[in-house]
Coordinates of C-alpha atoms and ligand atoms in Angstrom, one line a residue:
S4 CA -27.9 12.9 -14.6
Q5 CA -29.9 13.7 -11.5
Y6 CA -26.8 15.4 -9.9
E7 CA -25.4 18.9 -10.2
T8 CA -22.0 18.6 -8.6
I9 CA -20.9 15.2 -9.9
L10 CA -21.2 13.3 -13.2
V11 CA -21.9 9.6 -13.0
E12 CA -21.5 7.2 -15.9
Q13 CA -21.6 3.4 -16.1
R14 CA -18.9 2.0 -18.4
G15 CA -19.7 -1.7 -18.4
A16 CA -19.3 -2.9 -14.9
V17 CA -17.4 0.2 -13.8
T18 CA -19.0 3.3 -12.3
L19 CA -17.1 6.5 -13.2
V20 CA -17.8 9.4 -10.8
T21 CA -16.4 12.8 -11.9
L22 CA -16.3 15.6 -9.3
N23 CA -17.7 18.5 -11.2
R24 CA -17.5 21.9 -9.5
P25 CA -14.9 23.3 -11.9
K26 CA -15.2 27.0 -10.7
A27 CA -14.3 26.0 -7.2
L28 CA -11.7 23.4 -8.1
N29 CA -14.1 20.7 -7.0
A30 CA -14.2 22.0 -3.4
L31 CA -16.3 19.6 -1.3
N32 CA -19.4 21.2 0.0
T33 CA -22.5 19.8 1.6
Q34 CA -24.2 19.2 -1.8
I35 CA -21.3 17.3 -3.3
L36 CA -21.2 15.1 -0.2
S37 CA -24.8 14.3 -0.4
E38 CA -24.7 13.6 -4.1
L39 CA -21.6 11.5 -3.8
L40 CA -23.1 9.5 -0.9
D41 CA -26.2 8.9 -3.0
A42 CA -24.2 7.8 -6.0
M43 CA -22.0 5.5 -3.9
R44 CA -25.1 3.9 -2.3
A45 CA -26.6 3.3 -5.8
F46 CA -23.3 1.8 -7.0
D47 CA -23.0 -0.5 -4.0
E48 CA -26.6 -1.8 -4.5
D49 CA -26.3 -2.3 -8.3
A50 CA -25.4 -5.9 -9.0
S51 CA -24.2 -5.0 -12.5
Q52 CA -21.4 -2.8 -11.1
G53 CA -18.2 -4.1 -9.7
C54 CA -15.8 -1.2 -9.1
A55 CA -16.0 2.6 -9.0
V56 CA -13.5 5.2 -10.1
I57 CA -13.6 8.7 -8.6
T58 CA -11.8 11.4 -10.5
G59 CA -11.7 15.2 -10.8
S60 CA -10.4 17.5 -13.5
E61 CA -6.9 17.9 -15.0
K62 CA -6.3 20.8 -12.6
A63 CA -7.8 19.5 -9.4
F64 CA -9.1 16.2 -8.0
A65 CA -10.5 18.5 -5.2
A66 CA -8.9 21.5 -3.6
G67 CA -10.4 20.8 -0.2
A68 CA -13.5 21.2 1.8
D69 CA -15.4 24.3 0.7
I70 CA -13.8 27.1 2.6
K71 CA -16.5 29.6 1.7
E72 CA -19.1 27.2 3.2
M73 CA -17.2 26.8 6.4
Q74 CA -16.1 30.4 6.8
A75 CA -19.0 31.7 8.9
Q76 CA -19.4 28.6 11.0
G77 CA -18.8 28.5 14.7
F78 CA -18.0 25.8 17.2
A79 CA -21.7 25.2 18.0
D80 CA -22.5 24.7 14.3
M81 CA -19.6 22.4 13.6
Y82 CA -19.7 20.3 16.7
G83 CA -23.5 20.5 17.2
H84 CA -24.1 19.1 13.7
D85 CA -21.0 16.9 13.8
F86 CA -19.8 18.5 10.5
F87 CA -18.1 16.0 8.2
A88 CA -19.5 13.0 10.0
G89 CA -21.4 12.2 6.8
W90 CA -18.2 11.2 5.1
D91 CA -18.0 8.1 7.3
A92 CA -20.8 6.7 5.2
F93 CA -18.6 7.0 2.1
T94 CA -16.1 4.6 3.7
R95 CA -18.8 2.0 4.3
T96 CA -19.0 1.4 0.5
R97 CA -18.4 -2.4 0.3
K98 CA -17.3 -2.5 -3.3
P99 CA -13.8 -1.1 -4.3
V100 CA -13.4 2.5 -5.1
I101 CA -10.3 3.8 -6.9
A102 CA -9.3 7.5 -6.7
A103 CA -7.8 8.7 -10.0
V104 CA -6.0 11.9 -8.9
A105 CA -4.6 14.6 -11.3
G106 CA -3.7 18.1 -10.1
Y107 CA -4.5 19.3 -6.6
A108 CA -5.7 16.9 -3.9
L109 CA -5.6 19.2 -0.9
G110 CA -7.2 19.1 2.5
G111 CA -10.6 17.4 2.1
G112 CA -9.5 16.4 -1.4
C113 CA -6.5 14.5 -0.1
E114 CA -8.7 13.0 2.6
L115 CA -11.4 11.9 0.1
A116 CA -8.6 10.3 -2.1
M117 CA -7.4 8.5 1.0
M118 CA -10.9 7.2 1.9
C119 CA -10.9 5.4 -1.5
D120 CA -9.3 1.9 -1.5
F121 CA -6.2 3.0 -3.4
I122 CA -5.0 6.0 -5.3
L123 CA -3.7 6.1 -8.9
A124 CA -1.9 9.4 -9.5
A125 CA -1.2 11.4 -12.6
D126 CA 2.4 12.8 -12.7
S127 CA 0.7 16.2 -12.1
A128 CA -0.8 15.2 -8.8
K129 CA -0.1 17.2 -5.7
F130 CA -1.2 16.1 -2.2
G131 CA -1.4 18.2 0.9
Q132 CA -3.1 19.0 4.2
P133 CA -2.9 22.8 4.1
E134 CA -5.7 23.4 6.7
I135 CA -3.2 24.7 9.2
K136 CA -2.7 27.8 7.0
L137 CA -6.4 28.5 7.7
A138 CA -5.8 28.0 11.4
V139 CA -7.7 24.7 11.4
S140 CA -6.7 21.1 10.9
P141 CA -7.8 18.1 8.8
G142 CA -11.4 17.1 9.7
M143 CA -12.2 14.2 7.3
G144 CA -9.6 11.8 8.6
G145 CA -6.4 13.3 7.1
S146 CA -4.3 13.3 10.3
Q147 CA -5.1 9.6 10.8
R148 CA -5.1 8.2 7.2
L149 CA -2.1 10.2 6.1
T150 CA -0.1 9.0 9.1
R151 CA -1.0 5.4 8.5
A152 CA -0.2 5.8 4.8
V153 CA 3.2 7.6 4.9
G154 CA 4.3 7.4 8.5
K155 CA 4.6 10.0 11.2
A156 CA 7.5 12.0 10.0
K157 CA 6.0 13.0 6.6
A158 CA 2.4 13.2 7.9
M159 CA 3.5 15.5 10.8
E160 CA 5.6 17.7 8.6
M161 CA 2.8 18.0 6.0
C162 CA 0.1 18.8 8.6
L163 CA 2.3 21.3 10.4
T164 CA 3.7 23.2 7.4
G165 CA 0.9 22.6 4.8
R166 CA 3.5 21.8 2.2
M167 CA 2.5 19.7 -0.8
M168 CA 3.9 16.4 -1.9
D169 CA 4.3 15.7 -5.6
A170 CA 3.4 12.4 -7.3
D171 CA 7.0 11.0 -7.1
E172 CA 7.2 11.7 -3.4
A173 CA 3.7 10.3 -2.8
E174 CA 4.6 7.1 -4.6
R175 CA 7.9 6.7 -2.7
A176 CA 6.1 7.3 0.6
G177 CA 3.4 4.7 -0.2
L178 CA 0.5 7.1 -0.5
V179 CA -0.3 6.1 -4.1
S180 CA -0.1 2.7 -5.8
R181 CA 1.2 4.0 -9.2
I182 CA 2.0 7.1 -11.2
L183 CA 0.8 7.5 -14.7
P184 CA 1.3 10.2 -17.4
A185 CA -1.7 12.6 -16.9
A186 CA -3.0 11.7 -20.4
E187 CA -3.2 8.0 -19.5
L188 CA -4.6 8.3 -15.9
L189 CA -8.3 7.9 -16.6
N190 CA -7.9 5.0 -19.1
D191 CA -5.6 3.2 -16.8
A192 CA -7.9 3.7 -13.8
L193 CA -10.9 2.5 -15.9
K194 CA -8.9 -0.6 -17.0
T195 CA -7.8 -1.3 -13.5
A196 CA -11.4 -1.0 -12.3
A197 CA -12.6 -3.3 -15.1
T198 CA -10.0 -5.9 -14.0
I199 CA -11.4 -5.7 -10.4
A200 CA -15.0 -5.8 -11.7
S201 CA -14.2 -9.0 -13.6
M202 CA -13.3 -10.9 -10.4
A203 CA -15.8 -12.9 -8.4
P204 CA -17.9 -10.4 -6.5
L205 CA -17.9 -12.0 -3.1
A206 CA -14.1 -12.6 -3.2
V207 CA -13.7 -8.9 -4.1
K208 CA -15.7 -7.8 -1.0
A209 CA -13.8 -10.2 1.2
N210 CA -10.4 -9.1 -0.1
K211 CA -11.3 -5.4 0.5
E212 CA -12.7 -6.1 3.9
M213 CA -9.6 -8.1 5.1
V214 CA -7.1 -5.5 3.9
D215 CA -9.2 -2.8 5.7
V216 CA -9.1 -4.8 8.9
A217 CA -5.3 -4.5 8.9
Y218 CA -5.8 -0.8 10.0
E219 CA -8.1 -1.7 12.8
T220 CA -6.7 -4.6 14.7
T221 CA -3.7 -6.6 15.9
L222 CA -1.7 -8.9 13.6
A223 CA -3.0 -12.0 15.3
Q224 CA -6.6 -11.0 15.1
G225 CA -6.2 -9.7 11.6
V226 CA -4.6 -13.0 10.4
Q227 CA -7.5 -14.9 12.1
F228 CA -10.1 -12.6 10.5
E229 CA -8.4 -13.2 7.1
R230 CA -8.4 -17.0 7.6
R231 CA -12.0 -17.2 8.6
L232 CA -13.1 -15.1 5.6
F233 CA -10.9 -17.3 3.4
H234 CA -12.6 -20.4 4.8
A235 CA -16.0 -18.8 4.2
L236 CA -15.2 -18.2 0.5
F237 CA -15.0 -22.1 0.2
G238 CA -18.8 -21.9 0.7
T239 CA -19.3 -20.0 -2.5
Q240 CA -20.2 -21.4 -6.0
D241 CA -17.7 -19.1 -7.5
Q242 CA -14.8 -20.8 -5.5
T243 CA -15.9 -24.1 -7.0
E244 CA -16.1 -22.5 -10.5
G245 CA -12.8 -20.6 -10.1
M246 CA -10.8 -23.6 -9.2
A247 CA -12.5 -25.9 -11.8
A248 CA -11.8 -23.2 -14.4
F249 CA -8.1 -23.1 -13.5
V250 CA -7.8 -26.9 -13.7
E251 CA -9.7 -26.9 -17.0
K252 CA -7.5 -24.1 -18.4
R253 CA -10.5 -21.7 -19.1
S254 CA -11.8 -18.5 -17.6
G255 CA -14.3 -18.7 -14.7
I256 CA -17.9 -17.6 -15.1
W257 CA -19.1 -16.0 -11.9
T258 CA -22.6 -16.1 -10.5
G259 CA -21.8 -13.9 -7.5
K260 CA -22.9 -16.7 -5.2
Ligands
HXC278 C1 -13.7 27.0 -1.8 C2 -12.0 27.1 -3.4 C3 -11.2 26.2 -2.7 C4 -11.8 25.6 -1.5 C5 -10.2 26.8 -4.4 N1 -11.4 27.5 -4.4 N2 -10.1 26.0 -3.4 N3 -13.2 27.5 -2.9 N4 -13.0 26.1 -1.1 N5 -11.1 24.7 -0.8 C6 -11.8 28.4 -5.4 C7 -11.1 29.7 -5.3 O1 -11.6 30.5 -4.3 C8 -11.3 30.3 -6.7 O2 -12.6 30.9 -6.8 C9 -11.3 29.1 -7.6 O3 -11.5 28.0 -6.7 C10 -9.9 28.9 -8.3 O4 -8.9 28.9 -7.3 P1 -7.6 29.8 -7.3 O5 -7.1 29.9 -6.0 O6 -7.9 31.1 -8.1 O7 -6.7 28.9 -8.2 P2 -5.1 28.8 -8.2 O8 -4.5 30.2 -8.1 O9 -4.7 28.0 -9.4 O10 -4.7 28.0 -6.8 C11 -5.1 26.7 -6.7 C12 -4.9 26.3 -5.2 C13 -5.7 27.3 -4.3 C14 -3.4 26.3 -4.8 C15 -5.5 24.9 -5.0 O11 -7.1 27.4 -4.8 C16 -5.8 26.9 -2.8 O12 -4.9 27.0 -2.1 N6 -7.0 26.4 -2.4 C17 -7.3 26.1 -1.0 C18 -6.6 24.9 -0.6 C19 -6.9 24.6 0.8 O13 -6.6 25.3 1.8 N7 -7.6 23.4 1.0 C20 -8.0 23.0 2.3 C21 -9.3 23.5 2.6 S1 -9.8 23.2 4.2 P3 -12.9 32.4 -7.2 O14 -14.4 32.5 -7.0 O15 -12.1 33.2 -6.3 O16 -12.4 32.4 -8.6 C22 -10.2 21.6 4.3 C23 -10.6 21.3 5.6 C24 -11.0 20.0 6.1 O17 -10.3 20.8 3.3 C25 -11.2 20.2 7.6 C26 -11.3 21.6 8.0 C27 -12.4 22.0 9.0

């Protein structure tokens, strides 16, 4: 592939992205960010692709932002270049992205997993925001997304102590959608992604967009946003096909229009 820090494969309609800096436990540096953004842009633009899975290794999804890259930086470098702002582009991916997490998802690794649409966790997964131990803090959204995902008590304790959450606790707290035996994680994630990719593409985008709006708005505005988008889906060919297929007891065939 054209990348050095990630592997990208298409499996049918599913794009599998594997973080691949094994010697640094997939620490997220500038290169991995720019390669990942490039791959996600290509995925979003490729009409043959319906869902992406991002995974790491058995040992680490990603052990954080690259500490060695940040070590020598000062305030002027970080603030002046708005370090990490590039990650916002990742969250503008309009098609669904699943994080398949085994092993460590720490700091920026936990934050990247939370930027995905949902997290499937191996029983070996460990989540944490240990930045405080380096005398810094989350910088890719962790203090905000973790708090929204698990509530203030757990998010505050994790950010202040740097302790890790195992997969069971993460599932109980609502950080991950499901836990799988490590050996089944990738297969299950690919299957789940294939299910999503088999749905009508405009409905997939609309469902993702309306769930995301729940984080950004009031209940009344969110419900109205949902209803308007629901109405809009009745302007699609795939809605006509989907409802006809149900009535005729067959599977729908989508045009994406
Ligand atoms: C750079 C990293 C790294 C990281 C691990 N490595 N994490 N390099 N950045 N975040 C490197 C190690 O230096 C080491 O390289 C190799 O990966 C293997 O790691 P070990 O520590 O030897 O492995 P192990 O003993 O199994 O411990 C695993 C670990 C530990 C518990 C995950 O690596 C760890 O605590 N990592 C840092 C976790 C962390 O603090 N993350 C938050 C980063 S800050 P060498 O060359 O020595 O073999 C962050 C900030 C966002 O994400 C915002 C801040 C501004």
